[in-house]
PDB file of C-alpha atoms in Angstrom:
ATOM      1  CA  UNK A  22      13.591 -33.074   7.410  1.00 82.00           C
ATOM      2  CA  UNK A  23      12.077 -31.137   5.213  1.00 87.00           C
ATOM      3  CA  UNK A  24      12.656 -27.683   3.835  1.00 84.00           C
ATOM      4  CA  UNK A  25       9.366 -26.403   5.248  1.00 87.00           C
ATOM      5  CA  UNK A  26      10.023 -28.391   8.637  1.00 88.00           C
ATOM      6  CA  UNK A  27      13.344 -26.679   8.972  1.00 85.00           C
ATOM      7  CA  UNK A  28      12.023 -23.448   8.139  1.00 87.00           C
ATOM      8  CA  UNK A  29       9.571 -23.742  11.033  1.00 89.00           C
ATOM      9  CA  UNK A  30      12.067 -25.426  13.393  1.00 86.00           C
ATOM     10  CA  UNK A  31      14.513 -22.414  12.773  1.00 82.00           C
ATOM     11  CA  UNK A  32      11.604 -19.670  13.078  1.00 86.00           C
ATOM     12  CA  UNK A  33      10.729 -21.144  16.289  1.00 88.00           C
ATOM     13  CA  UNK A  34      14.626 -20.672  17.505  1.00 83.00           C
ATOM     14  CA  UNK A  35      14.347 -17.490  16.484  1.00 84.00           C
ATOM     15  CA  UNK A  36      11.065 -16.802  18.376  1.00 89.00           C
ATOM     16  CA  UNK A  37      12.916 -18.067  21.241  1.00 88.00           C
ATOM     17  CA  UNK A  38      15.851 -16.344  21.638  1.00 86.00           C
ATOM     18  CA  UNK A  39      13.889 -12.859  20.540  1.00 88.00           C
ATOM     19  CA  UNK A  40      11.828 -13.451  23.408  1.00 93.00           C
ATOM     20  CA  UNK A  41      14.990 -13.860  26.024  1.00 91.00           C
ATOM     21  CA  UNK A  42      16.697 -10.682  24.040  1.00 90.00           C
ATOM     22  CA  UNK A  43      13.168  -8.638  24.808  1.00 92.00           C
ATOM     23  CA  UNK A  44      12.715  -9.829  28.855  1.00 95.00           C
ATOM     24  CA  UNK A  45      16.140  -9.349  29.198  1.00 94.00           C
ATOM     25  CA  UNK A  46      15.665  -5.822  27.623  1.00 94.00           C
ATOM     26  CA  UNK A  47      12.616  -5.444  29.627  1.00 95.00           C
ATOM     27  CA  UNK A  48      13.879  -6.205  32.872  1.00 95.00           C
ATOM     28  CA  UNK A  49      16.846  -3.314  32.125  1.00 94.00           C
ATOM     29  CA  UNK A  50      15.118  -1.388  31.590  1.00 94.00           C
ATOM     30  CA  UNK A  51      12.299  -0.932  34.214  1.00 95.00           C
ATOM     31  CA  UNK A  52      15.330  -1.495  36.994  1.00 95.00           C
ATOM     32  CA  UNK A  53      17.319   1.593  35.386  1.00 93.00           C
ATOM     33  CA  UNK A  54      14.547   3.836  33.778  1.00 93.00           C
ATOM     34  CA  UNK A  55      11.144   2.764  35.003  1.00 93.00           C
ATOM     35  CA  UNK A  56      10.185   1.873  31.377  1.00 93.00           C
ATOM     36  CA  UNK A  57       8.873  -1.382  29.263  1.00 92.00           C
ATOM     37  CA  UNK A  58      10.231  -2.194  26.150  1.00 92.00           C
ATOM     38  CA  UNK A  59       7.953  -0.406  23.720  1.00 91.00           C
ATOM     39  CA  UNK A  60       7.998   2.955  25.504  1.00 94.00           C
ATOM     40  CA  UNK A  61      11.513   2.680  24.920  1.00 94.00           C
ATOM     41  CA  UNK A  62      10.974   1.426  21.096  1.00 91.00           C
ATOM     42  CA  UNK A  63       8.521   4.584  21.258  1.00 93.00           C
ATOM     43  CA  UNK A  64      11.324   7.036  22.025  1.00 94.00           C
ATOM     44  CA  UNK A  65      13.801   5.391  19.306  1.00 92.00           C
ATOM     45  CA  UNK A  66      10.810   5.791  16.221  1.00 89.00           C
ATOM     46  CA  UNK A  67      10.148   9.007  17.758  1.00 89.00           C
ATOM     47  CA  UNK A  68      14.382   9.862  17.887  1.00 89.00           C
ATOM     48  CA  UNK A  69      14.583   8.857  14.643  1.00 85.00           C
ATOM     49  CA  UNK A  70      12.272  10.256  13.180  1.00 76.00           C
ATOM     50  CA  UNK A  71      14.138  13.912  14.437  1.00 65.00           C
ATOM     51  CA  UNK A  72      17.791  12.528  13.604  1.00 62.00           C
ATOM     52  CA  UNK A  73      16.056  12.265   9.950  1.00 60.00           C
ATOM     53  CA  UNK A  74      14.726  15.672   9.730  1.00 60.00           C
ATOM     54  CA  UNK A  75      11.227  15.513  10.167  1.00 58.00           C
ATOM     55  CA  UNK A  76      11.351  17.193  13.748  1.00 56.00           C
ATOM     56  CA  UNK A  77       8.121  16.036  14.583  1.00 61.00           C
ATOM     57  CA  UNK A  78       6.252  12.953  14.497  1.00 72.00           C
ATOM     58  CA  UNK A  79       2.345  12.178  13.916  1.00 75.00           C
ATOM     59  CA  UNK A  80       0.537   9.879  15.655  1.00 79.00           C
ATOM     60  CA  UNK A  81       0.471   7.647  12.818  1.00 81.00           C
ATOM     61  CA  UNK A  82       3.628   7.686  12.193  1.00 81.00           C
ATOM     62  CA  UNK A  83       4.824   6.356  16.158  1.00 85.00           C
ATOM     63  CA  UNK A  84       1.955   3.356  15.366  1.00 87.00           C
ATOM     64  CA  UNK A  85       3.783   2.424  12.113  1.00 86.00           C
ATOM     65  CA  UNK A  86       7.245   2.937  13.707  1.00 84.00           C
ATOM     66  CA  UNK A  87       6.542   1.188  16.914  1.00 87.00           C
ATOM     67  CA  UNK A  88       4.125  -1.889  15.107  1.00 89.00           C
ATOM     68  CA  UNK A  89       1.186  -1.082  17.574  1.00 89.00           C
ATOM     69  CA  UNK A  90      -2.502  -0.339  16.667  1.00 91.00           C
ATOM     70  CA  UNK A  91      -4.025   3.333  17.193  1.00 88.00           C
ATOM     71  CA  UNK A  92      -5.413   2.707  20.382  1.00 92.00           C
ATOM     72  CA  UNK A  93      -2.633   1.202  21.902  1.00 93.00           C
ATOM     73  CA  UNK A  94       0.128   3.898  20.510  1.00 90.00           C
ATOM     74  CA  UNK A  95      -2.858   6.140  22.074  1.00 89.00           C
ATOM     75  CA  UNK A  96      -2.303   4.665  25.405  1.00 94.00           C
ATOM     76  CA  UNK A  97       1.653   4.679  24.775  1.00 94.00           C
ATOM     77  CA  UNK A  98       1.444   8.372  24.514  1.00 92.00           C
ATOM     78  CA  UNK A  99      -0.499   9.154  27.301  1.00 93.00           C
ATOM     79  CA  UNK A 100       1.774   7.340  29.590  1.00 94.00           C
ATOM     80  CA  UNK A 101       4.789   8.796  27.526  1.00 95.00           C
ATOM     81  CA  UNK A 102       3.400  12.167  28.257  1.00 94.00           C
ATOM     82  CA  UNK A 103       2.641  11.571  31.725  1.00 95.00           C
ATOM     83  CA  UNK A 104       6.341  11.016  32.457  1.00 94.00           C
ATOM     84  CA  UNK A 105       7.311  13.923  30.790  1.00 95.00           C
ATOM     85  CA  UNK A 106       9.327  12.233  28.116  1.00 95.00           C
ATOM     86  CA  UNK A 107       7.295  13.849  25.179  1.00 92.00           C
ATOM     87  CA  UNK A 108       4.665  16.833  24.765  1.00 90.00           C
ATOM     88  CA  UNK A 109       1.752  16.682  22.148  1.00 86.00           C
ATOM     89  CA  UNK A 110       0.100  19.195  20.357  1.00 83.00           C
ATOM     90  CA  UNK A 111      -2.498  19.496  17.038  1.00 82.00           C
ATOM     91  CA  UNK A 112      -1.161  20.177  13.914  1.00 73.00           C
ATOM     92  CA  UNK A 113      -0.792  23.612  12.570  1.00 76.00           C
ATOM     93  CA  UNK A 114      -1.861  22.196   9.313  1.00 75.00           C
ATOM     94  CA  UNK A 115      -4.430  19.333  10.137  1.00 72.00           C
ATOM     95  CA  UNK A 116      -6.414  20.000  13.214  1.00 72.00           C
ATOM     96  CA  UNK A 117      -7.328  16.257  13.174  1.00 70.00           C
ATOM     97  CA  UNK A 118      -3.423  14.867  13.314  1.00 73.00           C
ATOM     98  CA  UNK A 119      -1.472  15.487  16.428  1.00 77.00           C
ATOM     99  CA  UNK A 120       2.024  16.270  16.629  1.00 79.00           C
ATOM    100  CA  UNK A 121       4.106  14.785  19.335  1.00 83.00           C
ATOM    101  CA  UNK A 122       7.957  15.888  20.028  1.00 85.00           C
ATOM    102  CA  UNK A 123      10.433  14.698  23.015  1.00 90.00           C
ATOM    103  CA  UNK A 124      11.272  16.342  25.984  1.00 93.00           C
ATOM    104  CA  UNK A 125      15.062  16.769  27.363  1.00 94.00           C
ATOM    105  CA  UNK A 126      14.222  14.104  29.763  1.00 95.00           C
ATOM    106  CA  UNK A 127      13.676  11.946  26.418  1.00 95.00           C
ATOM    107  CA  UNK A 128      17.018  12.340  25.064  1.00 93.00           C
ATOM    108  CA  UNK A 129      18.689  11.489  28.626  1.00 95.00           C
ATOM    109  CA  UNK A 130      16.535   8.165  28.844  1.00 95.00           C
ATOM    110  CA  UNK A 131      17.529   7.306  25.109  1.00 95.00           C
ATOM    111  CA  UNK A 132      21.261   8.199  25.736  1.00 94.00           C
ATOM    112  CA  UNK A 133      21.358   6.332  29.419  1.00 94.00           C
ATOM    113  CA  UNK A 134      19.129   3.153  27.421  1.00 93.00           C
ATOM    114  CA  UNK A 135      20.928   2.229  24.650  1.00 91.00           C
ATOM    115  CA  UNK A 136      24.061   0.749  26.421  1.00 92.00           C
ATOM    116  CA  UNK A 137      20.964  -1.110  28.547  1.00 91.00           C
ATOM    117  CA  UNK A 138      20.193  -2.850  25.473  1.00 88.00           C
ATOM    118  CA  UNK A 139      23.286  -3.711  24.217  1.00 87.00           C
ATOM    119  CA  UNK A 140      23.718  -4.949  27.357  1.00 89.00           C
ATOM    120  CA  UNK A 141      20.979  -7.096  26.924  1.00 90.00           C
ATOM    121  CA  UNK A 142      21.432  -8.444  23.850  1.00 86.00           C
ATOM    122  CA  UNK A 143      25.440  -9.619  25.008  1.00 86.00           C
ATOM    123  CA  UNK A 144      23.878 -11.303  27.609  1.00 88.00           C
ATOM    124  CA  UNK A 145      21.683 -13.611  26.180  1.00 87.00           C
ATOM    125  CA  UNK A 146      24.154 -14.086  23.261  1.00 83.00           C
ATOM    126  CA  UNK A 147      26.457 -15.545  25.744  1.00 83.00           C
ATOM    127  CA  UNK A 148      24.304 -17.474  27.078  1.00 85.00           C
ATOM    128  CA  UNK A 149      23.465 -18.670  24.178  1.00 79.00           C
ATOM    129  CA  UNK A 150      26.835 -19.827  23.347  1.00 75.00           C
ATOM    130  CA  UNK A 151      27.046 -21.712  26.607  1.00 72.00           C
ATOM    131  CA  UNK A 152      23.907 -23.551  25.705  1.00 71.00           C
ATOM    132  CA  UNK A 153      25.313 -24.068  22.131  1.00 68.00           C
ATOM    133  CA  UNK A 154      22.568 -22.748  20.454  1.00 70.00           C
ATOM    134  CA  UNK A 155      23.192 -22.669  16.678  1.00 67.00           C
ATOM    135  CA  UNK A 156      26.179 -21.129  15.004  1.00 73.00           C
ATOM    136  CA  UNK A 157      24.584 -19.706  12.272  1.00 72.00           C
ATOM    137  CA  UNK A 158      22.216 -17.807  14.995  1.00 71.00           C
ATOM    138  CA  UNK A 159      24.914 -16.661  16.906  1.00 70.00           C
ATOM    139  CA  UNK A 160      26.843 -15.172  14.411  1.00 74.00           C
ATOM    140  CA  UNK A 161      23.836 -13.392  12.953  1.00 75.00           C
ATOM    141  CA  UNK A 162      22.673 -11.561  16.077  1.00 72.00           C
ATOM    142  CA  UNK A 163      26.858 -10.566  16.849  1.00 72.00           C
ATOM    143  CA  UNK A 164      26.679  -9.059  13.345  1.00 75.00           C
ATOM    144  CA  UNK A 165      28.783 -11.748  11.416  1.00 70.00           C
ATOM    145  CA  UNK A 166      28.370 -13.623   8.104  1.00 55.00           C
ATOM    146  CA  UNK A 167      26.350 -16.439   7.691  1.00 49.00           C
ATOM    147  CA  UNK A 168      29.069 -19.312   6.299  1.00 45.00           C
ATOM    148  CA  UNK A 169      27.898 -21.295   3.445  1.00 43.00           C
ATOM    149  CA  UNK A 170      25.492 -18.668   2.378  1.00 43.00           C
ATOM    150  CA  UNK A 171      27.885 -16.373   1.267  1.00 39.00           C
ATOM    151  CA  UNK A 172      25.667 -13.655   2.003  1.00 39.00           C
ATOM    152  CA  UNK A 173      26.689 -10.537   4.474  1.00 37.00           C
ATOM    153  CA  UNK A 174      24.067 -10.098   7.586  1.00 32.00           C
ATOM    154  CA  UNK A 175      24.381  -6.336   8.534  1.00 35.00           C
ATOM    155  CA  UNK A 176      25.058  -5.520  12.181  1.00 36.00           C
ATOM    156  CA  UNK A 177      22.004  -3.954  13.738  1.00 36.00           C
ATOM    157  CA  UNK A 178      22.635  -0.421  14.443  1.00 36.00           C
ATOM    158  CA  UNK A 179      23.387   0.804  17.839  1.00 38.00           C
ATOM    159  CA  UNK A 180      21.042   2.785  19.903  1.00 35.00           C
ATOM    160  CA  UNK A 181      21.485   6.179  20.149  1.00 32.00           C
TER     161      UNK A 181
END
C-alpha cells in the first residue's frame, strides 16, 4: 500500500471514530443539559476565552473559536441567549462588534458537561478496544505515545 493510500485509509479511521466520540458527546449531552455539541463547544471558546483574560468575547472571535461561519455562530448565539447561558451587548469601543459574556447558568452547564464528555470519549475508546481498532489510535486518543515514532502525543486537556 502506498504511503498516500495509508494516509487516506488512516484519515478515514480517524473520521470514524471522531464521529462516534461527537454522537456519543451529543447524545450526553442533550439527555443531561438540553444542548448539541457546538453550543457546548460555544461555551468552552467562550470559557476560555475569560480563563485567559480577555473577559469578553466578540462575535468573531466565538466563529473562529467554535469553526462556524458568521451566520451560523449568529444563530448559535441567539439560541445561546435564549437559554440564558450568555448575554450580548455592543461594544463600548466599536458600535459595529458585539460583545457577548456568560451567565451563571453558563458556568454550571460547563462544570456539570465536562465529566459528560469525558464520559464520552471513555466510552467509545472502549469500545474501540473491544473492536480492536488500531493501537496506535487508541493510545493517541487515551493520551499515550505513539511507539515507533518516538514522538510524545499530548493528552487533550480536560474540560473545565
Amino acid at each position: 500500500m502506498s504511503d498516500d493510500a495509508r494516509l487516506i485509509k488512516q484519515w478515514n479511521r480517524l473520521t470514524r471514530v471522531h464521529r462516534r466520540i461527537e454522537a456519543r458527546m451529543e447524545r450526553h449531552l442533550h439527555r443531561q443539559l438540553g444542548l448539541g455539541v457546538s453550543e457546548f463547544y460555544a461555551l468552552r471558546t467562550l470559557s476560555e476565552g475569560v480563563a485567559a483574560g480577555t473577559g469578553l468575547l466578540y462575535l468573531s472571535d466565538l466563529a473562529n473559536g467554535t469553526g462556524l461561519s458568521q451566520s451560523a455562530t449568529s444563530r448559535l448565539v441567539t439560541r445561546l441567549q435564549e437559554r440564558g447561558l450568555i448575554t450580548t451587548h455592543t461594544a463600548s469601543d466599536d458600535r459595529r462588534s458585539i460583545e457577548i459574556e456568560l451567565t451563571a447558568v453558563a458556568h454550571d452547564v460547563l462544570r456539570l458537561g465536562a465529566p459528560l464528555l469525558s464520559q464520552a470519549v471513555e466510552e467509545v475508546v472502549r469500545q474501540l478496544h473491544v473492536e480492536e481498532t488500531d493501537k496506535d489510535l487508541l493510545r493517541y486518543l487515551r493520551g499515550g505515545v505513539s511507539e515507533g515514532a518516538g514522538t510524545h502525543v499530548r493528552q487533550a486537556p480536560n474540560v473545565r
